[in-house]
Amino acid sequence: MNKKTNIVIIGASGHARVIIDILERNNKYNIVGLIDSFKPVGSYIYNYKILGRENDIPNLKKTRNFRHGIIAIGDNWTRKKIHEKISKIAPRFKFINAIHPTAVIGKNVKIGKGVVVVAGCIVNSNAVIGDFCIINTKASLGHDSQLKKYASLAPNSTIGGNVKIGTCSAICLSASVIQDITIGKHCIIGASSLVIRDVPNNSKVIGIPGKVVEKIKKGEKYLYHSESLKAKQKGVLEIITEKDKWQKILSEIGRYDFYHTYEYHELSKNSNESPILILYRTGNDNLIALPLLIRDITNSNYKDATSVYGYAGPISKNINLNFDNSDYAKNLLNYFKDNNIISVFSRLNPFMPCQPIVLKGLGEVVSQGKVVNIDLNLDNDVQRSNYRSRLKTHVNKARRLCSVKKAVSKEDLETYINIYHENMDRVKAKSTYYFEKCYFENMMKSQSFDTDVLLAIENETGTVVAGSMFVTTNNIVQYHLSGTKNGFLHLTPTKLLIDEMRLIANKKGCQFYNLGGGLGGSENDSLFNFKSSFSKDYKNFNLWKLIVNETAYNELVEKKGINKDASFFPLYRFTDDINVNL
């Protein structure tokens, strides 16, 4: 019996389900999982797990043992761009076809790579199907006809004999094309239209008989008429403050970190701060959710907004690099203006996609340095091989001299809290790094994310010498708060705890393990040097700064008599608090 070839499916929406059905019926391939940049890693389509994003394919090829796959994206232009991207980052990756067993394929038909032919289709003799084409349910392609690369036939479309359809062109639902017609590149033939004459490049055809109604651009979505698409892209804002609704939105988006949850906002807020989730939704299911803390500005009628301690910023669904954020920006600015919010500051999350795309044109997104990530997609041994040699020695020593346990009792947690505060005293930490006991207790009790506190115990004396808190959400592990007891620094127990959590995270199937960065984003201090000894997989850590009302902002700065060249943001709070940079 021949061993099945391992494959992945790139794309995890409705078209992927169709392809899964075809491949399961053909029983020729072993589907390892799916790849999608906009769906949460670790979620499932049918029984198949989403393994990562397109950028992860080179590493996933090694860890998941595949070299073949198929692109499951219905939009022609997007499918083209994904193919080009994969060919660049994984040039030896090979593409398979998915042809339903009920499809009728005529004599001498030539079929390229990456082609999908769905149930009930008819492809007549001598037809040519180019690479990455789609022939959808019950569509028919006439004899001697040609589909160029990335073209598609929608369900029930009918193509006569000797028809030529150009690259990326789309024949929509139930449309028909009579014989001997040439349709150019990047064309859209509208649903139920009848084409009786040649169609030039970049044309949209609608009606019976079909007429060119407008010129279109490369990459225009063919699943909607442009007018309705534009209408659907108009969105509305909703302000969410209730826990259940907040969490429901996070679940709908799917990809978020614990810093985005309602519970963490409640834990992190000060007495003068109110958490809100600003939801933007369009008719075609673009979703953007921006969590913020709204606070009054003393001795004024104004307010401003900031983010929680950690890595927050906007999260989104169905947003890609081509997203036009102009309507979102307009709605968001109007909300800020209507509510006297004169400035906004947020720390962004290195593991959330498209944050700079969402915030384009809204103030500035500036780099605050790097954070250190351990790539959990790699094999355990490969992860450890990336440790500095001295770190390996320290971890090995700590494992000989110490044991690790999870904090499970109140006494365990109190011991950890005392060690953490003792550590903050030793390093002379700023007040913002001290947390009340209830903060730690509520972190452990949260139902919105998983919190683990690991304790290192010296074997000889049974003394708890260090403790570290780690938070896991949607396959992202965050190294949160840590401390070592005075007198035991020589054991390097924190290195052991970080390594132990790495092993736990691997068993959980997590993808990212963020150790954070240096103080204030520095890449030259001892903290960053400590963290970077575990990995050289650095991610950009960015800050978002927006001045909504420049006049009011400048007036407040002048009242404080602050130098405008200072980098602190917002400047009028310079003497009130500090921005905690991770």
Coordinates of C-alpha atoms in Angstrom, one line a residue:
M1 CA 0.0 0.0 0.0
N2 CA 1.4 3.4 -1.1
K3 CA 2.0 5.9 1.7
K4 CA -0.2 9.0 1.3
T5 CA 1.5 12.4 0.6
N6 CA 1.3 14.9 3.4
I7 CA -0.3 18.2 2.3
V8 CA -1.5 21.4 3.8
I9 CA -4.5 23.6 2.7
I10 CA -3.7 27.3 2.5
G11 CA -6.9 29.2 3.4
A12 CA -9.5 28.3 6.1
S13 CA -12.8 29.6 4.9
G14 CA -15.7 28.1 3.0
H15 CA -13.7 27.2 -0.1
A16 CA -11.3 25.2 2.2
R17 CA -14.3 23.1 3.3
V18 CA -15.1 22.3 -0.3
I19 CA -11.5 21.3 -1.0
I20 CA -11.4 19.1 2.1
D21 CA -14.4 17.3 1.0
I22 CA -12.9 16.6 -2.5
L23 CA -9.6 15.5 -1.1
E24 CA -11.2 13.1 1.5
R25 CA -13.3 11.6 -1.3
N26 CA -10.2 11.0 -3.5
N27 CA -8.3 9.6 -0.5
K28 CA -4.9 10.3 -2.1
Y29 CA -3.5 12.7 0.4
N30 CA -3.0 13.1 4.1
I31 CA -4.1 16.5 5.2
V32 CA -1.7 17.7 7.9
G33 CA -3.6 20.9 8.6
L34 CA -4.4 24.3 7.3
I35 CA -2.6 27.6 6.9
D36 CA -4.3 31.0 7.4
S37 CA -3.0 34.4 8.4
F38 CA -6.4 35.6 9.7
K39 CA -7.8 32.7 11.7
P40 CA -6.6 31.7 15.2
V41 CA -3.9 29.2 15.2
G42 CA -5.0 26.0 17.0
S43 CA -8.7 26.3 15.9
Y44 CA -10.2 23.7 13.6
I45 CA -11.9 23.4 10.2
Y46 CA -13.7 20.0 10.4
N47 CA -11.1 17.9 12.1
Y48 CA -8.1 19.7 10.7
K49 CA -6.0 22.2 12.8
I50 CA -4.9 25.6 11.7
L51 CA -1.1 25.3 12.0
G52 CA 0.0 28.9 11.3
R53 CA 0.3 31.7 8.7
E54 CA 1.8 31.7 5.3
N55 CA 5.1 33.1 6.7
D56 CA 5.3 30.0 8.9
I57 CA 5.4 27.6 6.0
P58 CA 9.2 27.2 5.7
N59 CA 9.4 26.2 9.4
L60 CA 6.2 24.2 9.3
K61 CA 7.4 22.2 6.3
K62 CA 10.2 20.8 8.6
T63 CA 8.2 20.3 11.8
R64 CA 5.1 18.9 10.1
N65 CA 6.8 17.0 7.3
F66 CA 5.0 18.3 4.2
R67 CA 6.1 19.7 0.9
H68 CA 2.8 19.9 -1.0
G69 CA -0.4 21.8 -0.7
I70 CA -3.3 23.6 -2.4
I71 CA -4.5 27.2 -2.1
A72 CA -8.1 27.3 -0.9
I73 CA -8.9 31.0 -1.6
G74 CA -11.9 31.9 -3.8
D75 CA -10.9 35.4 -4.9
N76 CA -8.6 35.2 -8.0
W77 CA -6.3 38.1 -7.2
T78 CA -5.8 37.1 -3.6
R79 CA -5.0 33.5 -4.8
K80 CA -2.4 34.9 -7.2
K81 CA -0.7 36.9 -4.5
I82 CA -0.7 34.0 -2.1
H83 CA 0.9 31.8 -4.7
E84 CA 3.6 34.4 -5.4
K85 CA 4.3 34.8 -1.7
I86 CA 4.6 31.1 -1.1
S87 CA 6.8 30.6 -4.2
K88 CA 9.1 33.3 -2.8
I89 CA 9.4 32.0 0.8
A90 CA 9.3 28.3 0.0
P91 CA 10.4 27.9 -3.7
R92 CA 10.4 24.1 -3.6
F93 CA 6.8 23.9 -2.3
K94 CA 4.6 21.9 -4.8
F95 CA 1.0 22.5 -5.5
I96 CA -1.6 19.7 -6.0
N97 CA -5.0 19.6 -7.8
A98 CA -8.4 18.8 -6.2
I99 CA -10.8 17.3 -8.7
H100 CA -14.1 16.0 -7.5
P101 CA -14.8 12.4 -8.5
T102 CA -18.1 13.4 -10.0
A103 CA -16.5 15.9 -12.4
V104 CA -16.5 14.9 -16.1
I105 CA -13.1 15.6 -17.7
G106 CA -13.1 15.1 -21.5
K107 CA -10.4 13.7 -23.8
N108 CA -7.1 15.6 -24.2
V109 CA -7.9 18.1 -21.5
K110 CA -4.8 19.8 -20.1
I111 CA -4.8 20.8 -16.4
G112 CA -2.2 22.9 -14.7
K113 CA -1.2 22.9 -11.0
G114 CA -3.2 24.1 -8.0
V115 CA -6.5 23.6 -9.9
V116 CA -9.8 23.0 -8.2
V117 CA -12.7 21.3 -10.1
V118 CA -15.8 20.9 -7.9
A119 CA -18.7 18.5 -8.0
G120 CA -20.8 18.2 -11.1
C121 CA -18.5 20.1 -13.4
I122 CA -18.0 19.3 -17.1
V123 CA -14.8 20.0 -18.9
N124 CA -15.0 19.1 -22.6
S125 CA -12.3 17.8 -24.9
N126 CA -9.2 19.7 -25.7
A127 CA -9.9 22.3 -23.1
V128 CA -6.9 23.9 -21.3
I129 CA -7.1 24.8 -17.6
G130 CA -4.3 27.1 -16.4
D131 CA -2.6 27.0 -13.0
F132 CA -4.6 27.9 -10.0
C133 CA -8.0 28.0 -11.7
I134 CA -11.3 27.2 -10.1
I135 CA -14.2 25.5 -11.8
N136 CA -17.0 25.6 -9.4
T137 CA -20.2 23.5 -8.8
K138 CA -21.9 22.4 -12.1
A139 CA -20.0 24.8 -14.2
S140 CA -19.2 23.7 -17.8
L141 CA -16.2 24.6 -20.0
G142 CA -16.7 24.0 -23.7
H143 CA -14.4 22.1 -26.1
D144 CA -11.1 23.8 -27.1
S145 CA -11.7 26.6 -24.5
Q146 CA -8.9 28.0 -22.4
L147 CA -8.8 29.3 -18.8
K148 CA -5.7 31.3 -18.2
K149 CA -3.9 31.3 -14.8
Y150 CA -6.0 32.2 -11.7
A151 CA -9.3 32.5 -13.6
S152 CA -12.5 31.1 -12.2
L153 CA -15.9 29.8 -13.2
A154 CA -18.6 30.2 -10.6
P155 CA -21.4 27.6 -10.0
N156 CA -23.7 27.0 -12.9
S157 CA -21.7 29.2 -15.3
T158 CA -21.7 27.9 -18.9
I159 CA -18.8 28.5 -21.4
G160 CA -19.2 27.7 -25.1
G161 CA -16.6 26.1 -27.3
N162 CA -13.3 27.8 -28.3
V163 CA -13.6 30.6 -25.6
K164 CA -10.5 32.2 -24.2
I165 CA -10.7 33.6 -20.7
G166 CA -7.8 35.7 -19.5
T167 CA -5.7 35.7 -16.3
C168 CA -7.6 36.4 -13.1
S169 CA -10.9 36.9 -14.8
A170 CA -14.0 35.7 -13.0
I171 CA -17.2 34.3 -14.6
C172 CA -19.8 34.8 -11.9
L173 CA -22.9 32.7 -10.9
S174 CA -25.0 31.3 -13.8
A175 CA -23.3 33.6 -16.4
S176 CA -23.0 32.3 -19.9
V177 CA -20.4 33.0 -22.7
I178 CA -21.2 32.0 -26.3
Q179 CA -18.7 30.2 -28.5
D180 CA -15.6 31.8 -30.0
I181 CA -15.4 34.7 -27.5
T182 CA -12.2 36.1 -26.0
I183 CA -12.4 37.6 -22.5
G184 CA -9.4 39.7 -21.5
K185 CA -7.4 39.7 -18.3
H186 CA -8.8 40.9 -14.9
C187 CA -12.4 40.9 -16.1
I188 CA -15.6 40.3 -14.1
I189 CA -18.6 38.8 -15.8
G190 CA -21.6 39.6 -13.6
A191 CA -24.1 37.0 -12.3
S192 CA -26.5 35.7 -14.9
S193 CA -25.0 37.8 -17.7
L194 CA -24.8 36.6 -21.3
V195 CA -21.6 37.5 -23.2
I196 CA -22.0 37.6 -27.0
R197 CA -19.0 39.7 -27.9
D198 CA -15.3 40.0 -27.0
V199 CA -14.5 41.7 -23.7
P200 CA -11.3 43.9 -23.3
N201 CA -9.0 43.7 -20.4
N202 CA -10.1 45.1 -17.0
S203 CA -13.8 45.2 -17.8
K204 CA -16.9 44.6 -15.8
V205 CA -19.7 43.1 -17.9
I206 CA -23.4 43.0 -16.7
G207 CA -26.7 42.2 -18.4
I208 CA -28.3 40.2 -21.2
P209 CA -26.7 40.7 -23.6
G210 CA -23.7 41.7 -21.6
K211 CA -22.3 45.2 -21.8
V212 CA -19.2 46.7 -20.4
V213 CA -20.4 48.9 -17.5
E214 CA -17.1 50.1 -16.1
K215 CA -13.4 49.6 -16.2
I216 CA -12.0 47.9 -13.1
K217 CA -8.6 47.7 -11.4
K218 CA -6.4 44.6 -11.0
G219 CA -7.5 42.8 -7.9
E220 CA -11.0 44.1 -7.6
K221 CA -13.1 41.6 -5.7
Y222 CA -15.4 39.7 -8.0
L223 CA -17.8 38.3 -5.4
Y224 CA -19.6 41.7 -5.1
H225 CA -20.5 44.4 -7.6
S226 CA -18.2 47.4 -6.8
E227 CA -21.1 49.6 -5.8
S228 CA -22.5 47.2 -3.2
L229 CA -19.0 46.4 -2.0
K230 CA -18.3 50.1 -1.4
A231 CA -21.6 50.3 0.5
K232 CA -20.8 47.3 2.6
Q233 CA -17.4 48.7 3.5
K234 CA -19.1 51.5 5.4
G235 CA -19.0 50.5 9.0
V236 CA -20.4 51.6 12.3
L237 CA -18.9 51.9 15.8
E238 CA -20.3 50.3 18.9
I239 CA -18.9 51.0 22.4
I240 CA -18.9 47.9 24.5
T241 CA -18.5 47.9 28.3
E242 CA -20.3 44.7 29.4
K243 CA -18.2 41.6 30.1
D244 CA -20.3 39.1 28.3
K245 CA -20.6 41.1 25.1
W246 CA -16.9 42.0 25.2
Q247 CA -15.9 38.4 25.4
K248 CA -18.3 37.4 22.7
I249 CA -16.6 39.9 20.3
L250 CA -13.2 38.5 21.2
S251 CA -14.5 35.0 20.5
E252 CA -15.9 36.1 17.2
I253 CA -12.6 37.6 16.1
G254 CA -10.8 34.5 17.4
R255 CA -7.2 35.9 17.5
Y256 CA -6.5 37.9 20.7
D257 CA -4.2 38.0 23.7
F258 CA -5.1 38.1 27.4
Y259 CA -4.2 41.8 27.3
H260 CA -7.4 42.3 25.2
T261 CA -9.8 40.7 27.6
Y262 CA -12.4 42.4 29.8
E263 CA -11.0 40.7 32.9
Y264 CA -7.5 42.0 32.4
H265 CA -8.8 45.5 31.8
E266 CA -10.7 45.3 35.1
L267 CA -7.6 44.0 36.9
S268 CA -5.3 46.7 35.4
K269 CA -7.4 49.8 35.6
N270 CA -6.9 52.6 38.1
S271 CA -9.7 54.1 40.0
N272 CA -10.0 57.0 37.5
E273 CA -10.0 54.7 34.4
S274 CA -13.0 53.1 32.6
P275 CA -12.4 50.2 30.2
I276 CA -14.1 50.2 26.8
L277 CA -14.0 48.1 23.7
I278 CA -14.5 50.1 20.5
L279 CA -16.0 47.8 17.9
Y280 CA -16.1 48.6 14.2
R281 CA -18.1 46.3 12.0
T282 CA -18.9 46.5 8.2
G283 CA -21.6 44.8 6.2
N284 CA -19.1 42.4 4.7
D285 CA -17.9 41.3 8.2
N286 CA -14.8 43.4 8.6
L287 CA -14.3 43.6 12.4
I288 CA -11.9 45.7 14.3
A289 CA -11.9 45.8 18.2
L290 CA -9.8 48.4 20.0
P291 CA -9.6 48.1 23.8
L292 CA -8.8 51.2 25.8
L293 CA -8.9 52.8 29.2
I294 CA -10.6 56.2 29.2
R295 CA -9.5 58.6 31.9
D296 CA -10.4 62.2 32.9
I297 CA -7.7 64.9 32.7
T298 CA -7.5 66.7 36.0
N299 CA -8.7 70.4 36.1
S300 CA -10.2 70.2 32.6
N301 CA -13.2 69.0 30.7
Y302 CA -11.1 66.7 28.5
K303 CA -10.3 63.0 28.6
D304 CA -7.7 60.8 27.1
A305 CA -7.2 57.1 26.4
T306 CA -4.4 54.7 27.1
S307 CA -3.9 50.9 27.0
V308 CA -3.4 48.4 29.7
Y309 CA 0.0 47.4 31.0
G310 CA 1.2 44.9 28.4
Y311 CA 0.7 44.3 24.7
A312 CA -2.7 45.4 23.5
G313 CA -3.8 47.5 20.4
P314 CA -6.5 46.6 17.9
I315 CA -7.5 43.1 16.9
S316 CA -9.3 42.3 13.7
K317 CA -11.1 39.8 11.5
N318 CA -11.2 39.7 7.7
I319 CA -8.6 42.5 7.5
N320 CA -5.6 42.2 5.1
L321 CA -2.9 44.3 3.6
N322 CA -5.3 45.7 1.1
F323 CA -7.8 47.0 3.7
D324 CA -8.9 50.6 3.2
N325 CA -9.1 52.0 6.7
S326 CA -10.4 55.5 5.8
D327 CA -13.9 54.8 6.9
Y328 CA -12.7 53.2 10.2
A329 CA -10.4 56.2 10.8
K330 CA -13.2 58.7 10.2
N331 CA -15.5 56.9 12.6
L332 CA -12.9 56.5 15.3
L333 CA -11.8 60.1 15.1
N334 CA -15.4 61.3 15.3
Y335 CA -15.9 59.2 18.4
F336 CA -12.8 60.6 20.1
K337 CA -13.9 64.2 19.2
D338 CA -17.5 63.7 20.3
N339 CA -16.3 62.5 23.7
N340 CA -13.6 65.1 24.3
I341 CA -10.8 62.6 24.1
I342 CA -7.8 64.7 23.0
S343 CA -5.1 62.0 22.8
V344 CA -4.7 58.2 22.6
F345 CA -1.7 56.1 23.6
S346 CA -1.5 52.3 23.2
R347 CA 1.2 49.7 23.4
L348 CA 0.8 47.3 20.4
N349 CA 1.0 43.5 20.3
P350 CA 3.8 42.0 18.2
F351 CA 1.7 38.8 17.6
M352 CA -1.5 40.4 16.3
P353 CA -1.8 40.8 12.5
C354 CA -2.5 44.1 10.6
Q355 CA -2.3 46.5 13.5
P356 CA -0.3 49.1 11.5
I357 CA -2.8 48.6 8.6
V358 CA -5.7 49.3 10.9
L359 CA -4.0 52.4 12.4
K360 CA -2.7 53.9 9.2
G361 CA -3.0 57.6 9.1
L362 CA -4.1 57.8 12.7
G363 CA -1.3 59.6 14.5
E364 CA 1.9 57.6 14.4
V365 CA 3.1 54.1 15.1
V366 CA 6.7 54.2 16.4
S367 CA 9.1 51.4 17.2
Q368 CA 10.0 50.9 20.9
G369 CA 12.6 48.2 20.3
K370 CA 12.3 44.4 20.1
V371 CA 10.8 41.6 22.2
V372 CA 12.2 38.1 22.4
N373 CA 10.1 35.3 21.1
I374 CA 10.8 31.5 21.4
D375 CA 9.4 29.9 18.2
L376 CA 7.4 27.0 19.6
N377 CA 6.8 25.7 16.0
L378 CA 10.3 24.4 16.1
D379 CA 11.1 21.0 17.6
N380 CA 12.0 21.0 21.3
D381 CA 15.7 20.2 20.6
V382 CA 15.9 23.0 18.0
Q383 CA 14.5 25.5 20.4
R384 CA 17.0 24.6 23.0
S385 CA 19.9 24.6 20.5
N386 CA 19.2 28.3 20.0
Y387 CA 20.1 29.0 23.6
R388 CA 23.4 30.5 24.3
S389 CA 25.9 28.0 25.5
R390 CA 26.2 29.7 28.9
L391 CA 22.5 29.6 29.3
K392 CA 22.4 25.9 28.7
T393 CA 25.0 25.5 31.4
H394 CA 22.9 27.6 33.8
V395 CA 19.7 25.7 33.1
N396 CA 21.4 22.3 33.5
K397 CA 22.8 23.5 36.9
A398 CA 19.5 24.8 38.1
R399 CA 17.8 21.6 37.2
R400 CA 20.3 19.6 39.3
L401 CA 19.9 21.8 42.3
C402 CA 16.2 22.8 42.1
S403 CA 12.8 21.3 41.5
V404 CA 9.8 23.0 39.8
K405 CA 6.2 23.0 40.9
K406 CA 3.1 24.9 40.0
A407 CA 1.6 27.2 42.6
V408 CA -1.8 25.6 43.6
S409 CA -2.5 26.8 47.1
K410 CA -3.0 30.2 48.8
E411 CA 0.3 29.6 50.6
D412 CA 2.1 29.0 47.3
L413 CA 0.7 32.2 45.8
E414 CA 1.6 34.3 48.8
T415 CA 5.1 32.9 48.8
Y416 CA 5.4 33.9 45.1
I417 CA 4.0 37.4 45.7
N418 CA 6.5 38.0 48.5
I419 CA 9.4 36.9 46.4
Y420 CA 8.1 39.1 43.5
H421 CA 7.9 42.2 45.7
E422 CA 11.3 41.4 47.3
N423 CA 12.7 41.3 43.8
M424 CA 11.1 44.6 42.9
D425 CA 12.7 46.1 46.1
R426 CA 16.1 44.8 45.1
V427 CA 16.1 46.3 41.6
K428 CA 14.5 49.5 42.9
A429 CA 11.5 49.2 40.5
K430 CA 9.1 52.0 39.9
S431 CA 5.8 52.0 41.8
T432 CA 3.9 50.9 38.6
Y433 CA 5.6 47.5 38.8
Y434 CA 4.1 46.7 42.3
F435 CA 0.7 45.0 42.3
E436 CA -1.8 44.4 45.1
K437 CA -2.4 40.8 46.3
C438 CA -5.9 40.8 44.7
Y439 CA -4.2 41.4 41.3
F440 CA -2.3 38.1 41.5
E441 CA -5.3 36.2 43.0
N442 CA -7.6 37.4 40.2
M443 CA -5.1 36.6 37.5
M444 CA -5.0 33.0 38.8
K445 CA -8.8 32.8 38.9
S446 CA -9.5 34.2 35.5
Q447 CA -11.8 32.2 33.1
S448 CA -10.7 34.3 30.1
F449 CA -7.1 33.1 30.0
D450 CA -4.8 30.5 31.6
T451 CA -2.4 31.6 34.3
D452 CA 0.4 29.5 35.6
V453 CA 2.8 30.4 38.4
L454 CA 5.8 28.2 38.5
L455 CA 8.0 28.0 41.7
A456 CA 11.6 26.9 41.9
I457 CA 12.5 25.0 45.1
E458 CA 16.0 24.4 46.2
N459 CA 16.4 20.7 46.7
E460 CA 18.8 20.9 49.7
T461 CA 16.8 23.1 51.9
G462 CA 13.3 22.9 50.4
T463 CA 13.2 26.7 50.1
V464 CA 11.1 28.4 47.4
V465 CA 13.8 30.5 45.8
A466 CA 12.0 32.0 42.7
G467 CA 8.6 32.3 41.1
S468 CA 7.4 33.3 37.6
M469 CA 3.9 34.0 36.2
F470 CA 3.0 32.9 32.7
V471 CA -0.2 33.6 30.9
T472 CA -1.5 31.6 27.9
T473 CA -4.2 32.7 25.5
N474 CA -4.9 31.4 22.0
N475 CA -1.5 29.7 21.6
I476 CA 0.4 32.7 22.8
V477 CA 2.4 32.4 26.1
Q478 CA 3.4 35.6 27.8
Y479 CA 6.2 35.7 30.4
H480 CA 4.5 38.1 32.8
L481 CA 6.0 38.7 36.2
S482 CA 8.9 37.1 37.9
G483 CA 11.2 37.3 41.0
T484 CA 14.1 35.6 42.7
K485 CA 14.7 35.5 46.4
N486 CA 17.7 37.4 47.8
G487 CA 20.6 35.1 48.4
F488 CA 19.7 32.6 45.7
L489 CA 20.5 34.5 42.5
H490 CA 23.6 32.3 41.9
L491 CA 21.2 29.3 41.2
T492 CA 19.7 31.2 38.2
P493 CA 16.3 29.7 39.0
T494 CA 14.3 32.1 36.7
K495 CA 16.1 30.6 33.7
L496 CA 15.0 27.2 34.8
L497 CA 11.4 28.4 35.2
I498 CA 11.4 30.0 31.7
D499 CA 12.8 26.7 30.2
E500 CA 10.2 24.6 32.1
M501 CA 7.3 26.8 30.8
R502 CA 8.7 26.3 27.3
L503 CA 8.3 22.5 27.7
I504 CA 4.8 22.9 29.1
A505 CA 3.8 25.3 26.2
N506 CA 5.1 22.8 23.6
K507 CA 2.9 20.1 25.1
K508 CA -0.1 22.5 24.9
G509 CA 0.6 23.1 21.2
C510 CA 1.3 26.8 21.6
Q511 CA 3.0 28.8 18.8
F512 CA 4.5 31.9 20.4
Y513 CA 6.4 32.4 23.7
N514 CA 7.0 36.0 24.4
L515 CA 9.7 36.9 26.9
G516 CA 9.3 40.6 26.4
G517 CA 12.1 43.2 25.9
G518 CA 14.4 45.4 27.8
L519 CA 13.5 48.3 30.1
G520 CA 11.9 51.1 28.1
G521 CA 12.4 49.0 25.0
S522 CA 16.2 49.1 25.3
E523 CA 18.1 46.4 23.4
N524 CA 21.4 47.2 25.3
D525 CA 20.5 46.6 28.9
S526 CA 21.0 43.6 31.1
L527 CA 17.3 42.6 31.0
F528 CA 17.2 42.3 27.2
N529 CA 20.6 40.5 27.3
F530 CA 19.1 38.0 29.7
K531 CA 16.0 37.4 27.6
S532 CA 17.9 37.3 24.3
S533 CA 20.1 34.4 25.6
F534 CA 17.0 32.2 25.0
S535 CA 16.3 33.1 21.3
K536 CA 17.3 35.4 18.5
D537 CA 13.7 35.4 17.1
Y538 CA 13.0 39.1 17.7
K539 CA 9.7 40.8 17.1
N540 CA 9.0 44.6 16.7
F541 CA 7.4 46.2 19.7
N542 CA 5.5 49.4 18.6
L543 CA 3.7 52.2 20.3
W544 CA 0.7 54.1 18.9
K545 CA 0.4 57.8 19.6
L546 CA -2.5 59.9 18.4
I547 CA -3.2 63.6 19.1
V548 CA -6.9 64.2 18.4
N549 CA -7.2 67.8 19.5
E550 CA -3.9 69.5 19.0
T551 CA -5.0 72.9 20.3
A552 CA -6.2 71.4 23.6
Y553 CA -3.1 69.2 23.8
N554 CA -0.7 72.1 23.4
E555 CA -2.6 74.2 25.9
L556 CA -2.3 71.5 28.6
V557 CA 1.4 71.1 27.8
E558 CA 2.0 74.8 28.1
K559 CA 0.2 74.9 31.5
K560 CA 2.6 72.3 32.8
G561 CA 5.6 74.2 31.4
I562 CA 7.0 71.0 29.8
N563 CA 9.7 71.0 27.1
K564 CA 7.9 69.9 23.9
D565 CA 10.9 68.0 22.7
A566 CA 10.5 65.4 25.5
S567 CA 9.6 61.9 24.2
F568 CA 7.0 61.2 26.9
F569 CA 3.4 60.8 25.6
P570 CA 1.1 62.4 26.3
L571 CA 3.4 65.3 27.5
Y572 CA 0.8 66.9 29.7
R573 CA 0.9 63.8 32.0
F574 CA 4.7 63.9 32.3
T575 CA 4.6 64.7 36.0
D576 CA 1.5 62.7 36.8
D577 CA 2.5 59.1 35.8
I578 CA 4.8 57.1 33.6
N579 CA 4.4 55.0 30.5
V580 CA 5.4 51.5 31.4
N581 CA 7.4 50.1 28.4
L582 CA 7.8 46.4 28.2

